[in-house]
Each structure stands twice: as C-alpha cells, then as structure tokens.
Tab-separated table of C-alpha atoms in Angstrom:
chain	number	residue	atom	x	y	z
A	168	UNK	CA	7.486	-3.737	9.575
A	169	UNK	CA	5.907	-6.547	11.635
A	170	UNK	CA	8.128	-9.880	12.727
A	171	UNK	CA	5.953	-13.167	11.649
A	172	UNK	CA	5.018	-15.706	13.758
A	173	UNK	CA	8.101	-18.391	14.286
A	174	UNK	CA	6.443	-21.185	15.414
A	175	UNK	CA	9.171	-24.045	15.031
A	176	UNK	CA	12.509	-21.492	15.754
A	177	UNK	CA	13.220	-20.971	11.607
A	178	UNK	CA	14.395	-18.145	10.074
A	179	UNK	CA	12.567	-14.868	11.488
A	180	UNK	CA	10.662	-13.606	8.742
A	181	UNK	CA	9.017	-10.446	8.120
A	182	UNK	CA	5.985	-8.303	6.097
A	183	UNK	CA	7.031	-4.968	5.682
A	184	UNK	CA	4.332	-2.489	5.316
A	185	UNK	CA	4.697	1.202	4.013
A	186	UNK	CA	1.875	3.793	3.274
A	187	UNK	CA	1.157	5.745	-0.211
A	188	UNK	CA	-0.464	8.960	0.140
A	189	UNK	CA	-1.917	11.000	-2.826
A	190	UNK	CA	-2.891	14.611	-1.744
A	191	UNK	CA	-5.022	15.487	-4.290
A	192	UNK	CA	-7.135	12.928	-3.664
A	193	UNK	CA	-6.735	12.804	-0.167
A	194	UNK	CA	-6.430	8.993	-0.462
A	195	UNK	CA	-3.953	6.025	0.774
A	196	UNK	CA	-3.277	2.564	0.315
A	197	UNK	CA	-0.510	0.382	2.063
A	198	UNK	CA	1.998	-1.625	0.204
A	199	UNK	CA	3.246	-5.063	1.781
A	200	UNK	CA	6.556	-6.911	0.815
A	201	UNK	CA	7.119	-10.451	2.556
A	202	UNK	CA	9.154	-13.496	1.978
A	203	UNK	CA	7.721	-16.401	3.830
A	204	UNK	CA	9.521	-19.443	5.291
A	205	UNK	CA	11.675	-21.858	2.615
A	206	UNK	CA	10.983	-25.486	4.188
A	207	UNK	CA	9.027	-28.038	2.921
A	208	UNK	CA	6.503	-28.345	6.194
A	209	UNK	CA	3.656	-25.515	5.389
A	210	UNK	CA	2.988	-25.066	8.729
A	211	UNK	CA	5.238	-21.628	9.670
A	212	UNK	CA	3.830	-20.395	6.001
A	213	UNK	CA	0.049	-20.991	6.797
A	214	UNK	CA	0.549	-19.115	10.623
A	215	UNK	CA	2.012	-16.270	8.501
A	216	UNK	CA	-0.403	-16.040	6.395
A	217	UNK	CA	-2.923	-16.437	9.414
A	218	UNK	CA	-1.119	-13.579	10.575
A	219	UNK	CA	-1.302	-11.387	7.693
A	220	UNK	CA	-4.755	-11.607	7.887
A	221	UNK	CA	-5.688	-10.764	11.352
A	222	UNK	CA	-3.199	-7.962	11.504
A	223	UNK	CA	-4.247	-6.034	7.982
A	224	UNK	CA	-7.828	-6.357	9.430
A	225	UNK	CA	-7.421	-3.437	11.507
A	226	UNK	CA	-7.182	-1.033	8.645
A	227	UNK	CA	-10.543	-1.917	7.420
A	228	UNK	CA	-11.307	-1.503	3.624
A	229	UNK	CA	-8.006	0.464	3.104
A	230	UNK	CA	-6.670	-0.369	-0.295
A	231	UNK	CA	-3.703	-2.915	-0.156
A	232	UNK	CA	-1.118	-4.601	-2.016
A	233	UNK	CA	1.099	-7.195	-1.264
A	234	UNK	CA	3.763	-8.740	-3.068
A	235	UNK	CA	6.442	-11.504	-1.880
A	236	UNK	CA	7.809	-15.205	-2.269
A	237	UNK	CA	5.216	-16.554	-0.228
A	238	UNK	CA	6.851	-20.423	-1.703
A	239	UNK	CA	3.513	-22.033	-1.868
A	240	UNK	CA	1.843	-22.760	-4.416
A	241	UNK	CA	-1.507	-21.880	-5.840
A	242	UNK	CA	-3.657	-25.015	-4.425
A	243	UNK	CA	-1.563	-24.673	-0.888
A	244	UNK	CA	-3.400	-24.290	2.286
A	245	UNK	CA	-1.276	-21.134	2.756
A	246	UNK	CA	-2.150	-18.951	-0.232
A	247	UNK	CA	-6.358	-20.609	0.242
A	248	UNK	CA	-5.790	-19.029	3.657
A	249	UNK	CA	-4.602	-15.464	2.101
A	250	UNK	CA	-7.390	-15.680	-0.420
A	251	UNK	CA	-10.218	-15.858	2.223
A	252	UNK	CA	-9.056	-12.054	2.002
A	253	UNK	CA	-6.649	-11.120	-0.295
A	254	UNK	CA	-7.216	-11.779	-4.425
A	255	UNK	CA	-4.539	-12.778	-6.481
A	256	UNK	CA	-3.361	-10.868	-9.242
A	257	UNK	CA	-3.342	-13.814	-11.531
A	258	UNK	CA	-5.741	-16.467	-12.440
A	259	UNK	CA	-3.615	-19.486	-13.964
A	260	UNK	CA	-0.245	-19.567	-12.155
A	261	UNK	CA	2.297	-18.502	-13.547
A	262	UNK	CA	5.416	-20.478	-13.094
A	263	UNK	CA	8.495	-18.613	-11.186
A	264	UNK	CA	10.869	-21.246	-10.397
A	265	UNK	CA	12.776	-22.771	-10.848
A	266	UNK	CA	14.582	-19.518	-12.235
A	267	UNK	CA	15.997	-21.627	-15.278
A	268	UNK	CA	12.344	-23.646	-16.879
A	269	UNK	CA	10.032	-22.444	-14.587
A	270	UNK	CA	6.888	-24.865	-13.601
A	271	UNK	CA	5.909	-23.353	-10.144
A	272	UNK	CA	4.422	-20.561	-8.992
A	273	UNK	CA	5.165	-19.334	-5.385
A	274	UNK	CA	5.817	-15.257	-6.361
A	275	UNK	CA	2.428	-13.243	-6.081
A	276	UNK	CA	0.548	-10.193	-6.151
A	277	UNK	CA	-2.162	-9.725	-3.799
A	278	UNK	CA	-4.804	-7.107	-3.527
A	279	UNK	CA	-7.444	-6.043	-0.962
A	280	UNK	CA	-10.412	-5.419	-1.468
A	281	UNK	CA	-10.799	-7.000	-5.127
A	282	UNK	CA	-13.385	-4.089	-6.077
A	283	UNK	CA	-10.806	-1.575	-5.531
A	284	UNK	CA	-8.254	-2.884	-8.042
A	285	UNK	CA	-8.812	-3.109	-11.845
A	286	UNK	CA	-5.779	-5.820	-13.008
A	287	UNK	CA	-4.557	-5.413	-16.227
C-alpha cells in the first residue's frame, strides 16, 4: 500500500494495491482499493488523485482496477483528473449516497487501459 498525499494535515489516507497472477496465461493485473478524503474542499482529493496517476504510471499498460469512495462526484475536478487515465465503469452515475434515497455518486470502478476491459 502507498500513503496519499496529506496536503492540509487530514486524515492519512491510503490506495492499497495487490497483484493477480494467472499461470496459465502467464498474465497479471493489479487491483487498487482507496477511500479518499471526506471534506468538502476538493483539494486533498484532486492531489490524490494526481497521485494515483503518476504512481500507477510506472507499471505501464498493466491491466488495472480500482475501486473506492473517492466522494466526488462525476463532474468533480478529482474524478476529470482520474479519467485523463483511468475509465469509469459506468456511464450515467449511479447514485450511492446517501445510503437511504440515494442521489450522488462518489463510489466507482475504474479501469486501465479501457481496451483491456469489456464492462458488462
């Protein structure tokens, strides 16, 4: 796992990266779990996601997925930064809270590169 940037002294936050191996096929991919910051200011969320970006870049076109709260919505400058990169599962959001009459999305799936993933 990898500590996220904590620009302002919140919460420390982490992504959590593991690798899947099949040995028949002699193949990998990594799957990421995170759970960015809570607080209304986007700023710690978009250096996370900043973040996220640079340091999956080092594995090159190694199949990815990455799941988390990330709470930001679709049209935030956070998940526009993760998209430069990363495609969303999901077109239309798909409201996750509040848990009760959910109107807001801020739970995705993410997948690198998009022509490695068929979503069904």
């Amino acid at each position: 796992s990898k500590l996220l940037p904590n620009p302002d002294d919140g919460e420390r936050r982490r992504v959590i990266k593991d690798e899947i191996k099949f040995t028949k096929q002699h193949s990998a991919f990594y799957f990421l779990n995170t759970h960015f910051d809570h607080r209304p200011k986007e700023d710690t969320r978009l250096t996370s996601a900043k973040f996220i970006n640079e340091w999956t870049k080092q594995h090159g076109d190694t199949p990815m997925i990455m799941v988390g709260d990330f709470n930001a919505r679709p049209e935030s400058e956070t998940i526009k930064e993760l998209e430069k990169i990363w495609a969303r599962t999901n077109i239309e959001p798909l409201p996750t809270v509040p848990v009760e009459k959910p109107t807001h999305q801020i739970d995705y799936i993410f997948v690198k590169p998009a022509n490695r993933f068929r979503i069904i």
